[in-house]
Tab-separated table of C-alpha atoms in Angstrom:
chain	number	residue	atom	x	y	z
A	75	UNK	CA	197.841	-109.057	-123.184
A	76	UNK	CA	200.753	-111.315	-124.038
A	77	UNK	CA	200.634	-113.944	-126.266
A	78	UNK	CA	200.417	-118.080	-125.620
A	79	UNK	CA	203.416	-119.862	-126.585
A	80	UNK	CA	202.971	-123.490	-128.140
A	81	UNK	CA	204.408	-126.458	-128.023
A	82	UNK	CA	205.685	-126.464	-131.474
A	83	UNK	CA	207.543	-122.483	-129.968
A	84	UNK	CA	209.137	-124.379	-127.345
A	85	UNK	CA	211.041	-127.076	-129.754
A	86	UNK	CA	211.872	-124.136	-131.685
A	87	UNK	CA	213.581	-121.232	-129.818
A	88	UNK	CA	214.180	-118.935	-132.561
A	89	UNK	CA	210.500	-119.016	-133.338
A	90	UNK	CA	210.592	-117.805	-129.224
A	91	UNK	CA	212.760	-115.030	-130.223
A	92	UNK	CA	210.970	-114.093	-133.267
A	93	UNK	CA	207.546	-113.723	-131.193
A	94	UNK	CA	209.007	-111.708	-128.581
A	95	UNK	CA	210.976	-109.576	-130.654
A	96	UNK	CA	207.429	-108.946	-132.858
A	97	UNK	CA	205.599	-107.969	-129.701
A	98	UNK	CA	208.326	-106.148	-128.298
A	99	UNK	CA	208.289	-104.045	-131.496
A	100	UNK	CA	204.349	-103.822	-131.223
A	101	UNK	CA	202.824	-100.639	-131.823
A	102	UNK	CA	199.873	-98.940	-130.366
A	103	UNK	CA	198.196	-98.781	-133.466
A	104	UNK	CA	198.953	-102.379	-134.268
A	105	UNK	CA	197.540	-103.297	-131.016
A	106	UNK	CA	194.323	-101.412	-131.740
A	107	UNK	CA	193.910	-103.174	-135.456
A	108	UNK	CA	194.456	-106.592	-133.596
A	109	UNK	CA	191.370	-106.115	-131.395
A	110	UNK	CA	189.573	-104.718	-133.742
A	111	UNK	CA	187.449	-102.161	-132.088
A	112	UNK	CA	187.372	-98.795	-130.909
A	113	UNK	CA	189.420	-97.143	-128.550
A	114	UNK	CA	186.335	-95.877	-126.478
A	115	UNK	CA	185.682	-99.968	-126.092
A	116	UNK	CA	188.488	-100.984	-124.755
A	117	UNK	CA	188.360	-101.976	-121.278
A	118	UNK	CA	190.759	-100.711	-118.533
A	119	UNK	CA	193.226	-103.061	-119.136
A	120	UNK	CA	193.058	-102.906	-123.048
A	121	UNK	CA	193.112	-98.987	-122.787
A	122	UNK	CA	195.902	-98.908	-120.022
A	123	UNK	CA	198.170	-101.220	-122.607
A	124	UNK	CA	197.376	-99.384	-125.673
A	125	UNK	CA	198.520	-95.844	-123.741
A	126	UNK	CA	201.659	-97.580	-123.130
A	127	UNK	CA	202.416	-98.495	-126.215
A	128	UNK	CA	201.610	-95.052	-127.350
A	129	UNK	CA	203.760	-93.402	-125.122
A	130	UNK	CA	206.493	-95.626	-126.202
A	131	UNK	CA	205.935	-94.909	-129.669
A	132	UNK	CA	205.798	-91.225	-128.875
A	133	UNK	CA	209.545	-91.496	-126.762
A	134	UNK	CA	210.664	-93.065	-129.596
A	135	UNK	CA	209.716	-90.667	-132.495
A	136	UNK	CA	211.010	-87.849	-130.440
A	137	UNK	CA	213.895	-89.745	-130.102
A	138	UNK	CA	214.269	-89.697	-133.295
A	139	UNK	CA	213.899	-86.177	-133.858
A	140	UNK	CA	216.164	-85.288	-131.579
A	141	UNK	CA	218.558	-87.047	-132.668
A	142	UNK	CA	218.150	-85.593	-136.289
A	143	UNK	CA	218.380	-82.787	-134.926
A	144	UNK	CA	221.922	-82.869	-133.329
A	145	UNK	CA	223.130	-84.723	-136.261
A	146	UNK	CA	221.736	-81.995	-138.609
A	147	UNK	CA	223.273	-79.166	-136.199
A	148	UNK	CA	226.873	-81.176	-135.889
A	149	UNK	CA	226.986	-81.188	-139.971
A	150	UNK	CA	225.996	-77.576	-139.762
A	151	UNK	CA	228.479	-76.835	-137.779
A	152	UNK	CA	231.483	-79.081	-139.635
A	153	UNK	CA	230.330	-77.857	-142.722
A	154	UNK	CA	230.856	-74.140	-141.784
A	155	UNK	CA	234.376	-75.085	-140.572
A	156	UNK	CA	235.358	-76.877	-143.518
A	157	UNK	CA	234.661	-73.471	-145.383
A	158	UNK	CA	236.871	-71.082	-142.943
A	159	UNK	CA	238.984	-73.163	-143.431
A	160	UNK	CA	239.225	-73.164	-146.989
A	161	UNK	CA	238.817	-70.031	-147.504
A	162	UNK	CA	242.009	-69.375	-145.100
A	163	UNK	CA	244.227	-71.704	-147.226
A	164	UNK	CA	242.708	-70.296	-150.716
A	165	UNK	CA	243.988	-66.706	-149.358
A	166	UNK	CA	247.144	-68.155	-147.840
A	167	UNK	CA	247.573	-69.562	-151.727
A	168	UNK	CA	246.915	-66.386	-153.307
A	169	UNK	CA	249.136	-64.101	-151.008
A	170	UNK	CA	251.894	-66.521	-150.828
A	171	UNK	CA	251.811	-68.797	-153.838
A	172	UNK	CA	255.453	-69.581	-153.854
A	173	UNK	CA	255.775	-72.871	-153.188
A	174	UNK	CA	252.451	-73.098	-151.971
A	175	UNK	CA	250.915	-73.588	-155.347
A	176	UNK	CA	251.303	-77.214	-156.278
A	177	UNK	CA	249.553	-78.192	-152.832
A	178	UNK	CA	245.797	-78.888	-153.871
A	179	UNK	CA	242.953	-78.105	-151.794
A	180	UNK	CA	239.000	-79.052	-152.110
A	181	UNK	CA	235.918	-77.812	-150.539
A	182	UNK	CA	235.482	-81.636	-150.246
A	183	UNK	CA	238.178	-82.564	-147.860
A	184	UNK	CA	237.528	-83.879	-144.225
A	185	UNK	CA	238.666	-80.720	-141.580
A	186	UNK	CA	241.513	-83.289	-140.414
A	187	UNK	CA	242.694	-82.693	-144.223
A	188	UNK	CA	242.420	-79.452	-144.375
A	189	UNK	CA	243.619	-78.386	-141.373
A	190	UNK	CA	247.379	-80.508	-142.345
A	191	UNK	CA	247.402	-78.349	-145.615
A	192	UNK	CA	246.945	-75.287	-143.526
A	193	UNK	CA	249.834	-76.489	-141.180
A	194	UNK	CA	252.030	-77.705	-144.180
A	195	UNK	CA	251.557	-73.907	-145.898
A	196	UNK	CA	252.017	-71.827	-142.527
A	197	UNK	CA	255.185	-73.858	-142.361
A	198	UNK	CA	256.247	-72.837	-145.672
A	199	UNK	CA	255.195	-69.300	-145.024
A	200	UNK	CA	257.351	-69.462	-141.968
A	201	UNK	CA	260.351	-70.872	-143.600
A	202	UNK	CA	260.596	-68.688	-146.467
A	203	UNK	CA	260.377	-65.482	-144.607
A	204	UNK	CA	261.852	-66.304	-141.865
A	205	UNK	CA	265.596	-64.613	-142.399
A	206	UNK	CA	263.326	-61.288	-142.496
A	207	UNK	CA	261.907	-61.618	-139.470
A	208	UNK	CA	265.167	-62.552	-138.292
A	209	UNK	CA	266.730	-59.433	-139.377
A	210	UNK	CA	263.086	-57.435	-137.447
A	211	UNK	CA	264.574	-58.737	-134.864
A	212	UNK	CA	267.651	-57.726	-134.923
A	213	UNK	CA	266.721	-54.287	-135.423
A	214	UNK	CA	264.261	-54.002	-132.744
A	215	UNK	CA	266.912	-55.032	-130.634
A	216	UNK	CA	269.331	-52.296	-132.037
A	217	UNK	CA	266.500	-49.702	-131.356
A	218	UNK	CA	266.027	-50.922	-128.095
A	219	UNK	CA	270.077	-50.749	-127.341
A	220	UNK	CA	270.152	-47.420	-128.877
A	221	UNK	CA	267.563	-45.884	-126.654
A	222	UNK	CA	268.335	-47.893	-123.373
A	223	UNK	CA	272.261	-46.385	-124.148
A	224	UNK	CA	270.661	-42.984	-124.521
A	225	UNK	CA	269.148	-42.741	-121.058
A	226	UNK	CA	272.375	-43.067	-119.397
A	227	UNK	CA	273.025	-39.719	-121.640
A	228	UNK	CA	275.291	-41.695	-123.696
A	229	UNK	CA	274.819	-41.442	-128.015
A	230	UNK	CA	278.145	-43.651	-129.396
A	231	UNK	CA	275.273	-45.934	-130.787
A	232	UNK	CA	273.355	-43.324	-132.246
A	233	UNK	CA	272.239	-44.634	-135.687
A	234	UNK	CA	273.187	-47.688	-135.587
A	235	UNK	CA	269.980	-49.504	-136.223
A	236	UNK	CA	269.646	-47.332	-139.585
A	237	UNK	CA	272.809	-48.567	-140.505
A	238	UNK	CA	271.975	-52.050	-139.881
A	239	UNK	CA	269.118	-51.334	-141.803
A	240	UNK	CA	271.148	-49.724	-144.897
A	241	UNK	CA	272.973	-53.102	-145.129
A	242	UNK	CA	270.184	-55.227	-144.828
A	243	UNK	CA	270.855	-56.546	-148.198
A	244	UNK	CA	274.083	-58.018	-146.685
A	245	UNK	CA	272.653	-59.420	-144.110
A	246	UNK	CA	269.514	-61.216	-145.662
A	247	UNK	CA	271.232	-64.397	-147.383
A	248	UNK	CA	273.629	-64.715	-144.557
A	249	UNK	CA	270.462	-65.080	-142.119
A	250	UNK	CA	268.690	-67.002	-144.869
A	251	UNK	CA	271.760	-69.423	-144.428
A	252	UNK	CA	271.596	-69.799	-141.081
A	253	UNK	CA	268.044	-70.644	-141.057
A	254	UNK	CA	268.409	-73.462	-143.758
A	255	UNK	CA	271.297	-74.747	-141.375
A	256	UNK	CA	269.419	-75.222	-138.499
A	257	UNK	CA	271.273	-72.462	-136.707
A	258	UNK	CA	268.506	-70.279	-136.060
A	259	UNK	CA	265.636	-72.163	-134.809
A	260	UNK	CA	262.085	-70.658	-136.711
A	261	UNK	CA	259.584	-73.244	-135.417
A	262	UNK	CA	258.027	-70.846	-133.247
A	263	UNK	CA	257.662	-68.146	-135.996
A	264	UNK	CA	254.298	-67.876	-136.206
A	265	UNK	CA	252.050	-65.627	-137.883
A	266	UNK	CA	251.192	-64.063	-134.440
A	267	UNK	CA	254.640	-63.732	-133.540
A	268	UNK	CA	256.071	-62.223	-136.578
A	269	UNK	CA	253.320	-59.370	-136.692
A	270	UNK	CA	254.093	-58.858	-133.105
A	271	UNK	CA	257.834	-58.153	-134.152
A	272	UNK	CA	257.173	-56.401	-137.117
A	273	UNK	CA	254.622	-53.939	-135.103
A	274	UNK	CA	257.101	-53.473	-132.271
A	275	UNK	CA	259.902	-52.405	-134.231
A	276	UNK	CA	257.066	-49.791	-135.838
A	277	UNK	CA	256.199	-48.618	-132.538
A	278	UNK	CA	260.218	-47.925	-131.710
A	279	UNK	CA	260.530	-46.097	-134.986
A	280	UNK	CA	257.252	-44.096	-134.137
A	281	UNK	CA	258.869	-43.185	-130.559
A	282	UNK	CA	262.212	-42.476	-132.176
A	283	UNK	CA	260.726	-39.903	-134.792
A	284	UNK	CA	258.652	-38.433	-132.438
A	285	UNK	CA	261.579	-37.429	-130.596
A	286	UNK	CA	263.243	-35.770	-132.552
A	287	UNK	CA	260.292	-33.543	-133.192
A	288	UNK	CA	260.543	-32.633	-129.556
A	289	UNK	CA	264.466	-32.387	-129.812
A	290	UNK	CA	264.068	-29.904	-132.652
A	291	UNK	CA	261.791	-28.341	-131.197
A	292	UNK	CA	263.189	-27.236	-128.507
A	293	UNK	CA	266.261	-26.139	-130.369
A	294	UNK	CA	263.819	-23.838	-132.285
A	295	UNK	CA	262.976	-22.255	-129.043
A	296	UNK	CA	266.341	-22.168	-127.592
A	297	UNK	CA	267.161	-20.262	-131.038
A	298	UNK	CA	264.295	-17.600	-130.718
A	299	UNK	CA	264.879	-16.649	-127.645
């Protein structure tokens, strides 16, 4: 059924608008209080129009729903980032609070927030021991040159990475220097990086120790036979 527009809604096209805008927003159940009967009395055409605005209704409140839904599940989800991620930079304060501890942090703070206080402290991390990863460096790379000069049967660097290591105290601030210069580039120090360093040089020491177990060991035999 649509509804008879006057003379007095033609002068006036807002009242146009208005109409259309109240039918267009007409309800199923608004339609059935306006005829005023039953729903088992409606004819065909009464019956066929109510269904569609009942199905209309229903796409709409579902809609709805699912739109709750998503936004309910997105929060969810921000929500439980926002906490990882404090609770990384609230341990990354308490392990490291060296200059670390006059930069404030709040359960309250947007992830975009949070996440450039977790950058900012990493960076710090990174800076401040950076001259010892340096010098991890340095002495995997002794290891490594001891051991690659010992396959060609060769020992005139035979500790020499231990005695890099007895003057690391020497060698610390000098690194340290060279890392507040600029001349050593840390950028790329990362977290990852620096454990990856640190359990390398482990693994050379592990491989150096256990040969020498071998070594004397065979000099044990040599001697008992």
């Amino acid at each position: 059924m649509t509804e008879e527009i006057s003379i007095e809604d033609l002068k006036n096209p807002e009242n146009i608008n208005l109409n259309m805008n109240i039918q267009d927003e007409e309800t199923h159940l608004d339609y059935k209080k306006k005829l005023n009967k039953k729903v088992s009395e409606f004819t065909d055409d009464e019956k066929a129009h109510y269904n569609k605005l009942a199905g209309r209704s229903k796409r709409k409140s579902d809609k709805v729903i699912e739109e709750n839904m998503k936004n309910e599940e997105e929060e969810k989800l921000e929500e439980e980032q926002k906490t990882n991620l404090y609770n990384q930079l609230f341990v990354l304060k308490q392990k490291f609070p060296d200059n670390t501890g006059e930069i404030h942090i709040d359960k309250e703070m947007s992830i975009k927030t949070l996440e450039s206080k977790k950058s900012l402290i990493l960076q710090i991390i990174t800076q401040k021991n950076s001259e010892n990863v340096v010098f991890e460096t340095l002495l995997l790379m002794a290891r490594t040159g001891e051991r690659g000069i010992n396959y060609f049967g060769m020992d005139a660097l035979d500790g020499y990475a231990d005695n890099l290591s007895e003057s690391k105290q020497d060698i610390i601030p000098i690194l340290k220097e060279m890392v507040d210069l600029g001349e050593i580039d840390t950028s790329c120090m990362t977290p990852q990086l620096r454990l990856m360093i640190i359990m390398a040089s482990v693994g050379v020491k592990t491989i150096e120790k256990n040969n020498d177990k071998k070594k004397k060991s065979v000099v044990v035999e040599v001697l008992d036979t």
